[in-house]
PDB file of C-alpha atoms in Angstrom:
ATOM      1  CA  MET A  30       0.000   0.000   0.000  1.00 89.00           C
ATOM      2  CA  THR A  31       1.200   3.513  -0.802  1.00 97.00           C
ATOM      3  CA  SER A  32       2.190   5.652   2.173  1.00 99.00           C
ATOM      4  CA  ILE A  33       1.793   9.427   2.034  1.00 99.00           C
ATOM      5  CA  LEU A  34       3.373  11.940   4.410  1.00 99.00           C
ATOM      6  CA  LEU A  35       1.281  15.078   4.764  1.00 98.00           C
ATOM      7  CA  PRO A  36       2.814  18.007   6.683  1.00 97.00           C
ATOM      8  CA  ILE A  37       0.080  20.142   8.249  1.00 96.00           C
ATOM      9  CA  ASP A  38       0.365  23.528   9.915  1.00 93.00           C
ATOM     10  CA  GLY A  39      -3.182  24.873   9.919  1.00 91.00           C
ATOM     11  CA  SER A  40      -2.686  27.017   6.816  1.00 90.00           C
ATOM     12  CA  GLU A  41      -5.152  27.037   3.938  1.00 91.00           C
ATOM     13  CA  GLN A  42      -2.426  25.483   1.797  1.00 91.00           C
ATOM     14  CA  SER A  43      -2.056  22.505   4.124  1.00 93.00           C
ATOM     15  CA  LYS A  44      -5.857  22.048   4.153  1.00 96.00           C
ATOM     16  CA  ASP A  45      -5.808  22.053   0.346  1.00 96.00           C
ATOM     17  CA  ALA A  46      -2.983  19.493   0.397  1.00 96.00           C
ATOM     18  CA  LEU A  47      -5.009  17.268   2.736  1.00 98.00           C
ATOM     19  CA  GLU A  48      -8.017  17.361   0.419  1.00 98.00           C
ATOM     20  CA  TYR A  49      -5.769  16.702  -2.584  1.00 98.00           C
ATOM     21  CA  ALA A  50      -4.226  13.662  -0.877  1.00 99.00           C
ATOM     22  CA  LEU A  51      -7.637  12.317   0.143  1.00 98.00           C
ATOM     23  CA  GLU A  52      -8.982  12.732  -3.399  1.00 98.00           C
ATOM     24  CA  HIS A  53      -5.954  11.445  -5.327  1.00 98.00           C
ATOM     25  CA  PHE A  54      -4.615   8.772  -2.968  1.00 98.00           C
ATOM     26  CA  LYS A  55      -7.846   7.140  -1.806  1.00 96.00           C
ATOM     27  CA  ASP A  56      -6.281   3.799  -0.882  1.00 96.00           C
ATOM     28  CA  ALA A  57      -3.068   5.163   0.635  1.00 98.00           C
ATOM     29  CA  ASP A  58      -2.020   5.249   4.251  1.00 98.00           C
ATOM     30  CA  ILE A  59      -1.830   8.974   5.026  1.00 99.00           C
ATOM     31  CA  THR A  60       0.270  10.198   7.937  1.00 99.00           C
ATOM     32  CA  ALA A  61      -0.295  13.809   8.960  1.00 99.00           C
ATOM     33  CA  ILE A  62       2.842  15.295  10.505  1.00 98.00           C
ATOM     34  CA  ASN A  63       3.096  18.519  12.464  1.00 97.00           C
ATOM     35  CA  VAL A  64       6.606  19.772  13.138  1.00 95.00           C
ATOM     36  CA  ILE A  65       7.159  21.888  16.224  1.00 92.00           C
ATOM     37  CA  ASP A  66       9.999  24.261  15.398  1.00 89.00           C
ATOM     38  CA  PRO A  67      11.860  25.244  18.589  1.00 82.00           C
ATOM     39  CA  ILE A  68      13.439  28.185  16.768  1.00 80.00           C
ATOM     40  CA  GLU A  69      10.025  29.870  16.703  1.00 72.00           C
ATOM     41  CA  ALA A  70      10.065  30.013  20.515  1.00 64.00           C
ATOM     42  CA  GLY A  71      13.269  32.048  20.320  1.00 62.00           C
ATOM     43  CA  TYR A  72      11.700  34.914  18.393  1.00 53.00           C
ATOM     44  CA  THR A  73       9.966  36.329  21.457  1.00 53.00           C
ATOM     45  CA  SER A  74      11.376  38.126  24.465  1.00 51.00           C
ATOM     46  CA  GLN A  75       9.474  35.673  26.687  1.00 54.00           C
ATOM     47  CA  ALA A  76      11.798  32.849  25.627  1.00 53.00           C
ATOM     48  CA  THR A  77      14.198  33.925  28.385  1.00 54.00           C
ATOM     49  CA  VAL A  78      11.551  33.701  31.133  1.00 57.00           C
ATOM     50  CA  PRO A  79      12.050  30.549  33.277  1.00 59.00           C
ATOM     51  CA  GLY A  80       9.457  27.912  32.436  1.00 64.00           C
ATOM     52  CA  TYR A  81       8.509  29.600  29.183  1.00 64.00           C
ATOM     53  CA  SER A  82      10.016  26.892  26.982  1.00 74.00           C
ATOM     54  CA  GLU A  83       8.026  24.127  28.657  1.00 81.00           C
ATOM     55  CA  GLU A  84       4.843  26.191  28.493  1.00 85.00           C
ATOM     56  CA  TRP A  85       5.472  27.036  24.838  1.00 83.00           C
ATOM     57  CA  PHE A  86       6.122  23.371  24.015  1.00 86.00           C
ATOM     58  CA  GLU A  87       2.923  22.234  25.759  1.00 90.00           C
ATOM     59  CA  GLN A  88       0.935  24.860  23.842  1.00 92.00           C
ATOM     60  CA  ALA A  89       2.568  23.735  20.589  1.00 91.00           C
ATOM     61  CA  LYS A  90       1.605  20.100  21.304  1.00 93.00           C
ATOM     62  CA  GLU A  91      -1.981  21.128  22.098  1.00 95.00           C
ATOM     63  CA  SER A  92      -2.093  23.128  18.879  1.00 95.00           C
ATOM     64  CA  ALA A  93      -0.871  20.065  16.947  1.00 96.00           C
ATOM     65  CA  GLU A  94      -3.624  17.927  18.486  1.00 97.00           C
ATOM     66  CA  GLN A  95      -6.220  20.509  17.426  1.00 98.00           C
ATOM     67  CA  LEU A  96      -4.790  20.511  13.888  1.00 97.00           C
ATOM     68  CA  PHE A  97      -5.007  16.710  13.794  1.00 98.00           C
ATOM     69  CA  ALA A  98      -8.612  16.744  15.046  1.00 98.00           C
ATOM     70  CA  THR A  99      -9.595  19.239  12.345  1.00 98.00           C
ATOM     71  CA  ALA A 100      -7.726  17.233   9.699  1.00 98.00           C
ATOM     72  CA  GLN A 101      -9.486  14.038  10.805  1.00 99.00           C
ATOM     73  CA  GLU A 102     -12.864  15.775  10.482  1.00 98.00           C
ATOM     74  CA  THR A 103     -11.983  16.496   6.848  1.00 98.00           C
ATOM     75  CA  ALA A 104     -10.721  12.928   6.356  1.00 98.00           C
ATOM     76  CA  ASP A 105     -13.989  11.593   7.807  1.00 98.00           C
ATOM     77  CA  GLU A 106     -15.803  13.181   4.857  1.00 98.00           C
ATOM     78  CA  TYR A 107     -13.739  10.834   2.652  1.00 98.00           C
ATOM     79  CA  ASP A 108     -14.187   7.868   5.024  1.00 97.00           C
ATOM     80  CA  HIS A 109     -10.436   7.867   5.648  1.00 98.00           C
ATOM     81  CA  GLU A 110      -8.524   7.404   8.906  1.00 98.00           C
ATOM     82  CA  LEU A 111      -5.360   9.492   9.310  1.00 99.00           C
ATOM     83  CA  ASP A 112      -2.265   8.476  11.212  1.00 98.00           C
ATOM     84  CA  THR A 113      -0.735  11.421  13.069  1.00 98.00           C
ATOM     85  CA  VAL A 114       2.696  12.262  14.386  1.00 98.00           C
ATOM     86  CA  THR A 115       4.242  15.290  16.054  1.00 97.00           C
ATOM     87  CA  GLU A 116       7.982  15.845  15.694  1.00 96.00           C
ATOM     88  CA  VAL A 117      10.302  18.555  16.977  1.00 93.00           C
ATOM     89  CA  GLY A 118      12.945  20.174  14.782  1.00 93.00           C
ATOM     90  CA  ARG A 119      13.568  22.269  11.710  1.00 93.00           C
ATOM     91  CA  PRO A 120      10.506  21.602   9.540  1.00 94.00           C
ATOM     92  CA  SER A 121      12.078  20.804   6.163  1.00 95.00           C
ATOM     93  CA  ARG A 122      14.784  18.542   7.572  1.00 96.00           C
ATOM     94  CA  THR A 123      12.364  16.835   9.961  1.00 97.00           C
ATOM     95  CA  ILE A 124       9.807  16.171   7.203  1.00 98.00           C
ATOM     96  CA  VAL A 125      12.400  14.647   4.868  1.00 98.00           C
ATOM     97  CA  ASP A 126      14.051  12.616   7.651  1.00 98.00           C
ATOM     98  CA  TYR A 127      10.685  11.250   8.783  1.00 99.00           C
ATOM     99  CA  ALA A 128       9.761  10.293   5.212  1.00 99.00           C
ATOM    100  CA  VAL A 129      13.049   8.420   4.753  1.00 98.00           C
ATOM    101  CA  GLU A 130      13.126   6.753   8.181  1.00 99.00           C
ATOM    102  CA  ASN A 131       9.517   5.563   7.828  1.00 99.00           C
ATOM    103  CA  ASP A 132       9.702   4.418   4.191  1.00 98.00           C
ATOM    104  CA  MET A 133       7.132   6.909   2.935  1.00 99.00           C
ATOM    105  CA  ASP A 134       6.401   6.665  -0.783  1.00 99.00           C
ATOM    106  CA  HIS A 135       5.349  10.270  -1.357  1.00 98.00           C
ATOM    107  CA  ILE A 136       5.082  13.657   0.364  1.00 98.00           C
ATOM    108  CA  VAL A 137       2.063  15.872  -0.352  1.00 98.00           C
ATOM    109  CA  MET A 138       2.231  19.386   1.075  1.00 95.00           C
ATOM    110  CA  GLY A 139       0.980  22.926   0.673  1.00 91.00           C
ATOM    111  CA  SER A 140       3.037  25.484  -1.198  1.00 85.00           C
ATOM    112  CA  HIS A 141       3.707  27.539   1.929  1.00 70.00           C
ATOM    113  CA  GLY A 142       2.256  27.947   5.374  1.00 58.00           C
ATOM    114  CA  ARG A 143       4.250  30.919   6.529  1.00 58.00           C
ATOM    115  CA  SER A 144       4.039  34.492   5.466  1.00 60.00           C
ATOM    116  CA  GLY A 145       5.800  37.747   6.153  1.00 59.00           C
ATOM    117  CA  VAL A 146       8.913  37.860   8.293  1.00 57.00           C
ATOM    118  CA  THR A 147       9.010  34.167   9.285  1.00 56.00           C
ATOM    119  CA  ARG A 148       9.006  33.120   5.631  1.00 56.00           C
ATOM    120  CA  ILE A 149      11.868  35.517   4.891  1.00 52.00           C
ATOM    121  CA  LEU A 150      13.849  34.402   7.948  1.00 48.00           C
ATOM    122  CA  LEU A 151      13.224  30.676   7.653  1.00 45.00           C
ATOM    123  CA  GLY A 152      12.819  30.315   3.896  1.00 52.00           C
ATOM    124  CA  SER A 153      10.274  28.188   2.147  1.00 84.00           C
ATOM    125  CA  VAL A 154       9.801  24.818   3.826  1.00 89.00           C
ATOM    126  CA  ALA A 155       8.173  23.403   0.692  1.00 89.00           C
ATOM    127  CA  GLU A 156      11.069  24.501  -1.508  1.00 88.00           C
ATOM    128  CA  SER A 157      13.595  22.944   0.851  1.00 92.00           C
ATOM    129  CA  VAL A 158      11.649  19.670   1.075  1.00 95.00           C
ATOM    130  CA  VAL A 159      11.501  19.455  -2.731  1.00 92.00           C
ATOM    131  CA  ARG A 160      15.271  19.965  -2.962  1.00 92.00           C
ATOM    132  CA  ARG A 161      16.188  17.496  -0.197  1.00 96.00           C
ATOM    133  CA  SER A 162      13.637  14.704  -0.519  1.00 98.00           C
ATOM    134  CA  PRO A 163      14.624  11.398  -2.127  1.00 98.00           C
ATOM    135  CA  VAL A 164      10.911  10.517  -2.454  1.00 98.00           C
ATOM    136  CA  PRO A 165       8.474  12.241  -4.836  1.00 98.00           C
ATOM    137  CA  VAL A 166       6.922  15.468  -3.529  1.00 96.00           C
ATOM    138  CA  THR A 167       3.649  16.979  -4.703  1.00 96.00           C
ATOM    139  CA  ILE A 168       3.203  20.670  -3.895  1.00 92.00           C
ATOM    140  CA  VAL A 169      -0.427  21.800  -3.760  1.00 92.00           C
ATOM    141  CA  ARG A 170      -1.044  25.496  -4.435  1.00 83.00           C
TER     142      ARG A 170
END
């Protein structure tokens, strides 16, 4: 059976990618991955407050669970069960590493989830995944 890795971040592009995967890979095992980027915690002055990192991480995990619940609601419309995983790290590297380590056949992802300053600072995750991935990548715009 084909296995699809689907990075989700709550953006419209990742929702479009989910629907694309559900429509075009009906019989595939789809794993939704949310990558918690610890660098994002460092862009606030609160990052130096004791206990902030743990609190930020717990909020990030809760946010991931909400994203997965919303994604599963969409998948339910297609009578499809999603596998879910939360990883911590730089998004593009983590997505590619997970795909390789878990023998994924394909990555389906949105064109970009970030905008403004974070996109300029961190670059395009989708572009980096396309360049680094040894498995096929479909970018949904």
